[in-house]
mmCIF file of C-alpha atoms in Angstrom:
data_model
loop_
_atom_site.group_PDB
_atom_site.id
_atom_site.type_symbol
_atom_site.label_atom_id
_atom_site.label_comp_id
_atom_site.label_asym_id
_atom_site.label_seq_id
_atom_site.Cartn_x
_atom_site.Cartn_y
_atom_site.Cartn_z
ATOM 1 C CA MET A 1 -19.737 16.001 4.281
ATOM 2 C CA SER A 2 -16.148 16.263 5.541
ATOM 3 C CA GLU A 3 -13.188 16.801 3.242
ATOM 4 C CA ALA A 4 -11.817 13.372 4.224
ATOM 5 C CA THR A 5 -15.111 11.736 3.270
ATOM 6 C CA THR A 6 -15.104 13.628 -0.018
ATOM 7 C CA LEU A 7 -11.611 12.408 -0.875
ATOM 8 C CA ALA A 8 -12.465 8.834 0.096
ATOM 9 C CA GLU A 9 -15.538 8.891 -2.118
ATOM 10 C CA THR A 10 -13.522 10.369 -4.992
ATOM 11 C CA ASN A 11 -11.024 7.532 -4.660
ATOM 12 C CA ARG A 12 -13.785 4.941 -4.456
ATOM 13 C CA GLN A 13 -15.445 6.158 -7.647
ATOM 14 C CA HIS A 14 -12.167 6.509 -9.548
ATOM 15 C CA TRP A 15 -10.778 3.079 -8.686
ATOM 16 C CA ASP A 16 -14.137 1.406 -9.289
ATOM 17 C CA GLU A 17 -13.936 2.711 -12.846
ATOM 18 C CA PHE A 18 -10.314 1.738 -13.475
ATOM 19 C CA ALA A 19 -10.058 -1.481 -11.446
ATOM 20 C CA ARG A 20 -9.760 -3.770 -14.453
ATOM 21 C CA SER A 21 -7.482 -1.546 -16.525
ATOM 22 C CA TYR A 22 -5.261 0.490 -14.228
ATOM 23 C CA ASP A 23 -2.206 -1.780 -14.579
ATOM 24 C CA GLU A 24 -2.671 -2.606 -18.266
ATOM 25 C CA PRO A 25 -0.225 -0.057 -19.797
ATOM 26 C CA ALA A 26 3.305 -1.378 -20.264
ATOM 27 C CA TRP A 27 4.763 1.307 -17.991
ATOM 28 C CA ALA A 28 2.283 0.386 -15.234
ATOM 29 C CA LYS A 29 3.268 -3.265 -15.519
ATOM 30 C CA ASP A 30 6.910 -2.170 -15.193
ATOM 31 C CA ILE A 31 6.102 -0.296 -11.982
ATOM 32 C CA VAL A 32 4.333 -3.347 -10.567
ATOM 33 C CA ARG A 33 7.401 -5.463 -11.404
ATOM 34 C CA GLU A 34 9.815 -2.948 -9.866
ATOM 35 C CA ILE A 35 7.867 -2.803 -6.610
ATOM 36 C CA ALA A 36 7.572 -6.595 -6.490
ATOM 37 C CA ALA A 37 11.301 -6.969 -7.129
ATOM 38 C CA GLY A 38 12.104 -4.476 -4.366
ATOM 39 C CA VAL A 39 9.863 -6.283 -1.915
ATOM 40 C CA GLU A 40 11.298 -9.685 -2.830
ATOM 41 C CA LYS A 41 14.885 -8.462 -2.568
ATOM 42 C CA ASN A 42 14.287 -6.904 0.841
ATOM 43 C CA ARG A 43 11.895 -9.502 2.198
ATOM 44 C CA ASP A 44 14.132 -10.416 5.140
ATOM 45 C CA TRP A 45 14.534 -6.715 5.963
ATOM 46 C CA ILE A 46 10.762 -6.427 6.421
ATOM 47 C CA GLY A 47 11.226 -8.456 9.580
ATOM 48 C CA VAL A 48 8.483 -11.089 9.426
ATOM 49 C CA GLU A 49 9.235 -14.706 10.262
ATOM 50 C CA TRP A 50 8.072 -16.112 6.934
ATOM 51 C CA VAL A 51 6.789 -19.640 6.477
ATOM 52 C CA LYS A 52 8.268 -22.363 4.322
ATOM 53 C CA LYS A 53 5.582 -24.291 2.463
ATOM 54 C CA ASP A 54 5.841 -27.815 1.180
ATOM 55 C CA VAL A 55 4.991 -28.800 -2.383
ATOM 56 C CA ALA A 56 1.317 -28.983 -1.420
ATOM 57 C CA GLY A 57 1.414 -25.439 -0.069
ATOM 58 C CA HIS A 58 1.197 -26.487 3.583
ATOM 59 C CA SER A 59 3.114 -25.002 6.493
ATOM 60 C CA GLY A 60 3.446 -25.998 10.116
ATOM 61 C CA ARG A 61 2.369 -22.572 11.414
ATOM 62 C CA GLU A 62 0.319 -19.553 10.413
ATOM 63 C CA VAL A 63 1.559 -16.212 9.142
ATOM 64 C CA ARG A 64 -1.321 -13.836 8.459
ATOM 65 C CA MET A 65 -1.145 -10.770 6.213
ATOM 66 C CA LEU A 66 -3.502 -7.817 5.758
ATOM 67 C CA ASP A 67 -3.052 -5.797 2.568
ATOM 68 C CA TYR A 68 -4.820 -2.435 2.963
ATOM 69 C CA ALA A 69 -5.843 -0.449 -0.129
ATOM 70 C CA CYS A 70 -5.009 -3.746 -1.756
ATOM 71 C CA GLY A 71 -6.014 -2.910 -5.303
ATOM 72 C CA PRO A 72 -5.899 -6.069 -7.435
ATOM 73 C CA GLY A 73 -3.405 -7.686 -5.059
ATOM 74 C CA ASN A 74 0.023 -6.943 -6.496
ATOM 75 C CA ILE A 75 1.820 -6.895 -3.130
ATOM 76 C CA ALA A 76 -0.369 -9.645 -1.707
ATOM 77 C CA SER A 77 0.524 -11.953 -4.592
ATOM 78 C CA THR A 78 4.226 -11.142 -4.212
ATOM 79 C CA LEU A 79 4.262 -12.151 -0.552
ATOM 80 C CA PHE A 80 1.685 -14.942 -0.585
ATOM 81 C CA PRO A 81 4.336 -17.664 -1.072
ATOM 82 C CA TYR A 82 5.741 -16.735 2.353
ATOM 83 C CA VAL A 83 2.493 -16.404 4.359
ATOM 84 C CA THR A 84 -0.464 -18.713 4.947
ATOM 85 C CA HIS A 85 -3.427 -16.335 4.836
ATOM 86 C CA VAL A 86 -4.002 -13.007 3.072
ATOM 87 C CA ARG A 87 -6.882 -10.623 3.642
ATOM 88 C CA GLY A 88 -7.200 -7.655 1.323
ATOM 89 C CA VAL A 89 -9.232 -4.570 2.182
ATOM 90 C CA ASP A 90 -10.057 -1.765 -0.255
ATOM 91 C CA LEU A 91 -12.734 0.929 -0.257
ATOM 92 C CA SER A 92 -13.246 0.284 -3.975
ATOM 93 C CA SER A 93 -15.651 -2.576 -4.672
ATOM 94 C CA GLY A 94 -14.191 -2.765 -8.174
ATOM 95 C CA MET A 95 -10.711 -3.373 -6.817
ATOM 96 C CA VAL A 96 -12.027 -5.991 -4.385
ATOM 97 C CA LYS A 97 -13.702 -7.826 -7.246
ATOM 98 C CA GLU A 98 -10.501 -7.713 -9.295
ATOM 99 C CA PHE A 99 -8.440 -8.981 -6.328
ATOM 100 C CA ASN A 100 -10.786 -11.933 -5.885
ATOM 101 C CA ARG A 101 -11.032 -12.578 -9.620
ATOM 102 C CA ARG A 102 -7.254 -12.926 -9.836
ATOM 103 C CA ALA A 103 -7.247 -15.182 -6.766
ATOM 104 C CA GLU A 104 -9.790 -17.486 -8.408
ATOM 105 C CA ALA A 105 -7.664 -17.584 -11.555
ATOM 106 C CA LEU A 106 -4.796 -18.884 -9.407
ATOM 107 C CA ASN A 107 -7.072 -21.497 -7.782
ATOM 108 C CA LEU A 108 -6.634 -19.920 -4.347
ATOM 109 C CA SER A 109 -9.383 -20.566 -1.831
ATOM 110 C CA PRO A 110 -11.086 -17.698 0.038
ATOM 111 C CA ASP A 111 -9.590 -19.076 3.257
ATOM 112 C CA GLN A 112 -6.133 -18.562 1.804
ATOM 113 C CA TYR A 113 -6.560 -15.325 -0.102
ATOM 114 C CA TYR A 114 -9.580 -13.043 -0.177
ATOM 115 C CA ALA A 115 -10.501 -9.342 -0.197
ATOM 116 C CA LEU A 116 -13.427 -7.414 1.245
ATOM 117 C CA GLU A 117 -14.668 -3.866 0.811
ATOM 118 C CA GLY A 118 -13.856 -1.642 3.790
ATOM 119 C CA ASP A 119 -12.466 1.656 5.016
ATOM 120 C CA LEU A 120 -10.227 1.536 8.087
ATOM 121 C CA LEU A 121 -10.524 5.303 8.544
ATOM 122 C CA ALA A 122 -14.319 5.289 8.705
ATOM 123 C CA ASP A 123 -16.359 5.002 11.898
ATOM 124 C CA PRO A 124 -15.715 1.415 13.070
ATOM 125 C CA ALA A 125 -19.441 1.030 13.759
ATOM 126 C CA THR A 126 -20.041 1.238 9.996
ATOM 127 C CA GLN A 127 -17.358 -1.325 9.137
ATOM 128 C CA SER A 128 -18.737 -4.562 10.545
ATOM 129 C CA ALA A 129 -17.368 -6.579 7.610
ATOM 130 C CA ILE A 130 -13.810 -5.892 8.763
ATOM 131 C CA GLY A 131 -14.544 -5.593 12.471
ATOM 132 C CA GLY A 132 -14.354 -9.254 13.450
ATOM 133 C CA LYS A 133 -11.447 -10.905 15.217
ATOM 134 C CA GLU A 134 -10.119 -12.356 11.967
ATOM 135 C CA PHE A 135 -9.219 -8.786 10.969
ATOM 136 C CA PHE A 136 -6.910 -8.256 13.931
ATOM 137 C CA ASP A 137 -3.649 -9.747 15.208
ATOM 138 C CA PHE A 138 -1.968 -9.880 11.802
ATOM 139 C CA ASP A 139 1.710 -10.741 11.504
ATOM 140 C CA LEU A 140 2.054 -8.271 8.629
ATOM 141 C CA VAL A 141 0.060 -5.275 7.402
ATOM 142 C CA THR A 142 1.017 -3.696 4.081
ATOM 143 C CA CYS A 143 -0.042 -0.569 2.191
ATOM 144 C CA SER A 144 1.601 -0.106 -1.202
ATOM 145 C CA LEU A 145 1.451 3.049 -3.336
ATOM 146 C CA ALA A 146 -1.805 4.042 -1.678
ATOM 147 C CA PHE A 147 -0.828 5.970 1.444
ATOM 148 C CA HIS A 148 -0.635 9.239 -0.502
ATOM 149 C CA HIS A 149 -4.323 8.828 -1.376
ATOM 150 C CA ILE A 150 -5.292 8.958 2.327
ATOM 151 C CA GLU A 151 -5.787 12.425 3.790
ATOM 152 C CA ASN A 152 -5.297 11.731 7.507
ATOM 153 C CA SER A 153 -1.893 10.067 7.671
ATOM 154 C CA GLU A 154 -1.850 9.961 11.468
ATOM 155 C CA LEU A 155 -5.186 8.202 11.764
ATOM 156 C CA ALA A 156 -4.294 5.831 8.938
ATOM 157 C CA SER A 157 -1.065 4.847 10.688
ATOM 158 C CA GLU A 158 -2.873 4.265 13.982
ATOM 159 C CA ARG A 159 -5.623 2.175 12.397
ATOM 160 C CA LEU A 160 -3.109 0.026 10.500
ATOM 161 C CA VAL A 161 -1.018 -0.600 13.619
ATOM 162 C CA GLU A 162 -4.157 -1.530 15.587
ATOM 163 C CA ARG A 163 -4.593 -4.498 13.245
ATOM 164 C CA LEU A 164 -1.167 -5.953 14.097
ATOM 165 C CA LYS A 165 -0.282 -8.634 16.605
ATOM 166 C CA PRO A 166 1.163 -6.821 19.661
ATOM 167 C CA GLY A 167 4.897 -7.286 20.103
ATOM 168 C CA THR A 168 5.649 -8.994 16.799
ATOM 169 C CA GLY A 169 3.344 -7.690 14.055
ATOM 170 C CA VAL A 170 5.019 -5.588 11.344
ATOM 171 C CA LEU A 171 3.630 -2.662 9.342
ATOM 172 C CA CYS A 172 5.256 -2.095 5.937
ATOM 173 C CA ILE A 173 4.327 0.931 3.817
ATOM 174 C CA ILE A 174 5.588 1.516 0.275
ATOM 175 C CA ASP A 175 5.117 4.957 -1.223
ATOM 176 C CA LEU A 176 6.813 7.895 -2.924
ATOM 177 C CA VAL A 177 9.628 10.148 -1.840
ATOM 178 C CA PRO A 178 8.722 13.847 -2.318
ATOM 179 C CA ASP A 179 10.164 15.146 -5.555
ATOM 180 C CA GLY A 180 13.753 16.276 -4.983
ATOM 181 C CA SER A 181 14.041 14.604 -1.565
ATOM 182 C CA HIS A 182 16.121 11.434 -1.418
ATOM 183 C CA HIS A 183 17.628 9.465 1.460
ATOM 184 C CA HIS A 184 19.994 6.620 0.680
ATOM 185 C CA HIS A 185 20.211 4.573 3.856
ATOM 186 C CA GLY A 186 20.728 0.923 4.585
ATOM 187 C CA HIS A 187 21.300 -1.791 1.988
ATOM 188 C CA GLY A 188 22.535 0.891 -0.388
ATOM 189 C CA HIS A 189 19.160 2.508 -1.230
ATOM 190 C CA GLY A 190 16.694 3.270 0.637
ATOM 191 C CA HIS A 191 -2.203 -1.200 -4.615
ATOM 192 C CA GLY A 192 -1.998 -1.009 -4.422
ATOM 193 C CA HIS A 193 -2.722 1.723 -6.763
ATOM 194 C CA GLY A 194 0.042 2.599 -9.140
ATOM 195 C CA HIS A 195 -0.892 6.202 -9.999
ATOM 196 C CA THR A 196 1.120 8.771 -8.126
ATOM 197 C CA HIS A 197 1.379 12.536 -8.269
ATOM 198 C CA GLY A 198 1.876 15.614 -6.202
ATOM 199 C CA LYS A 199 4.126 18.266 -4.758
ATOM 200 C CA GLY A 200 6.489 17.063 -2.065
ATOM 201 C CA ASP A 201 4.697 17.411 1.272
ATOM 202 C CA ASP A 202 6.389 15.937 4.328
ATOM 203 C CA HIS A 203 3.895 17.399 6.782
ATOM 204 C CA GLY A 204 0.810 15.621 5.472
ATOM 205 C CA ALA A 205 -1.100 18.697 4.356
ATOM 206 C CA GLU A 206 -3.634 17.997 1.628
ATOM 207 C CA LEU A 207 -2.827 19.321 -1.802
ATOM 208 C CA ALA A 208 -4.874 22.468 -2.005
ATOM 209 C CA ASP A 209 -5.244 22.950 -5.754
ATOM 210 C CA LYS A 210 -6.622 19.946 -7.605
ATOM 211 C CA THR A 211 -7.724 21.904 -10.681
ATOM 212 C CA GLN A 212 -4.414 21.199 -12.411
ATOM 213 C CA SER A 213 -1.866 18.438 -12.281
ATOM 214 C CA PRO A 214 0.022 18.662 -8.977
ATOM 215 C CA TRP A 215 3.384 18.190 -10.692
ATOM 216 C CA GLY A 216 2.592 20.702 -13.408
ATOM 217 C CA ALA A 217 4.660 18.640 -15.838
ATOM 218 C CA TYR A 218 1.830 16.985 -17.714
ATOM 219 C CA PRO A 219 -1.786 17.770 -18.658
ATOM 220 C CA ALA A 220 -4.426 17.321 -15.983
ATOM 221 C CA HIS A 221 -5.172 13.655 -15.352
ATOM 222 C CA PRO A 222 -8.259 12.058 -13.713
ATOM 223 C CA THR A 223 -6.085 10.577 -10.967
ATOM 224 C CA ASP A 224 -5.048 14.026 -9.735
ATOM 225 C CA SER A 225 -8.274 14.485 -7.775
ATOM 226 C CA THR A 226 -7.573 11.333 -5.732
ATOM 227 C CA ILE A 227 -4.262 12.548 -4.289
ATOM 228 C CA ALA A 228 -3.847 13.857 -0.740
ATOM 229 C CA HIS A 229 -0.031 13.993 -0.505
ATOM 230 C CA GLY A 230 2.819 14.292 -2.982
ATOM 231 C CA GLY A 231 5.115 11.983 -1.078
ATOM 232 C CA PHE A 232 6.608 11.436 2.374
ATOM 233 C CA THR A 233 10.102 12.054 3.707
ATOM 234 C CA LYS A 234 11.970 9.598 5.867
ATOM 235 C CA GLU A 235 11.455 11.872 8.871
ATOM 236 C CA ARG A 236 7.720 12.093 8.271
ATOM 237 C CA MET A 237 7.331 8.329 8.034
ATOM 238 C CA TRP A 238 9.416 7.726 11.150
ATOM 239 C CA SER A 239 7.215 10.191 13.016
ATOM 240 C CA LEU A 240 4.003 8.580 11.777
ATOM 241 C CA LEU A 241 4.978 5.008 12.629
ATOM 242 C CA LYS A 242 6.474 5.839 16.004
ATOM 243 C CA GLY A 243 3.476 8.015 16.853
ATOM 244 C CA ALA A 244 1.190 5.092 16.007
ATOM 245 C CA GLY A 245 2.991 2.780 18.421
ATOM 246 C CA CYS A 246 5.733 1.158 16.354
ATOM 247 C CA VAL A 247 9.289 0.410 17.438
ATOM 248 C CA ASP A 248 12.307 -0.735 15.400
ATOM 249 C CA VAL A 249 11.313 1.612 12.580
ATOM 250 C CA GLU A 250 13.529 1.364 9.487
ATOM 251 C CA TYR A 251 13.431 3.075 6.102
ATOM 252 C CA MET A 252 15.014 2.468 2.711
ATOM 253 C CA GLU A 253 14.654 3.684 -0.846
ATOM 254 C CA LEU A 254 14.212 1.182 -3.656
ATOM 255 C CA ASP A 255 17.066 0.788 -6.096
ATOM 256 C CA LYS A 256 15.387 2.162 -9.212
ATOM 257 C CA ALA A 257 13.128 5.132 -9.752
ATOM 258 C CA LEU A 258 9.622 4.377 -10.998
ATOM 259 C CA ALA A 259 9.083 5.528 -14.584
ATOM 260 C CA PHE A 260 5.598 6.755 -15.484
ATOM 261 C CA GLY A 261 4.064 6.832 -18.940
ATOM 262 C CA PRO A 262 3.627 9.498 -21.594
ATOM 263 C CA GLU A 263 0.410 10.809 -20.023
ATOM 264 C CA PHE A 264 2.665 11.804 -17.113
ATOM 265 C CA ALA A 265 5.406 13.190 -19.390
ATOM 266 C CA ASN A 266 7.540 10.090 -18.686
ATOM 267 C CA ILE A 267 8.574 11.457 -15.306
ATOM 268 C CA LYS A 268 10.406 9.348 -12.737
ATOM 269 C CA ARG A 269 9.854 9.180 -8.995
ATOM 270 C CA ARG A 270 11.741 7.448 -6.198
ATOM 271 C CA ALA A 271 9.894 4.995 -3.981
ATOM 272 C CA PHE A 272 10.609 3.942 -0.400
ATOM 273 C CA MET A 273 9.774 1.167 2.005
ATOM 274 C CA VAL A 274 9.326 1.815 5.728
ATOM 275 C CA ARG A 275 8.698 -0.840 8.334
ATOM 276 C CA GLY A 276 7.966 -0.833 12.053
ATOM 277 C CA ARG A 277 7.034 -3.436 14.648
ATOM 278 C CA ARG A 278 4.039 -2.918 16.921
ATOM 279 C CA ALA A 279 5.172 -2.478 20.510
ATOM 280 C CA GLU A 280 3.961 -4.846 23.236
#
């Protein structure tokens, strides 16, 4: 079994276990709100031509969104008012069930808003559920606070861009700045799964020692074994998106640092958004 497969399976098992409870602590809810507020504030910056729905929720055109490593749908629910169709994909069946449970609670139909289990980095021949044409040509693909859980950043970037509509589709990734590395550009600042750890690593190398907490500032935590990277610099993200076929790449940091709970020694980490448009 490859190391990438091992890490994917570790993530699958972990998030299956914590799907219903991972955003229950007050500090986790605060992180979800901070990310949602950052996305809402910078929605025009993302660069998608959003829809305007009438009181019945109808729009004269389609805007389709894919949320990868969707978790329970925190980013999907933030942006759903401005798109017509959302498809979530997560390798955790528990997270997929939670995504769809929350959609049902909001009386959203599967045509509007639905998640399936899948792994974009796996052999496409094994991923027939997300291999059909409805899983391509998206106007927007997002990946929020999950990219650091994926070992092969280059392949992940390529596979996400492949799902975009050529010429106009936008990829938007939200993740962590490496500890001690901050870029304040544009607009005055700069799962997905809201558990984040690790040494700063802007070259994508996997964290070698997972026997202790990567930050070393708090006792070992079950989430530590799911982490591949401790964050990404602006330069690293530009390189990844451009290498995957994006143009018009832009980067910003969110206004406020994300504050983690007492099990993480109340540490704070900066988060960023990066966006790029798929070339023709």
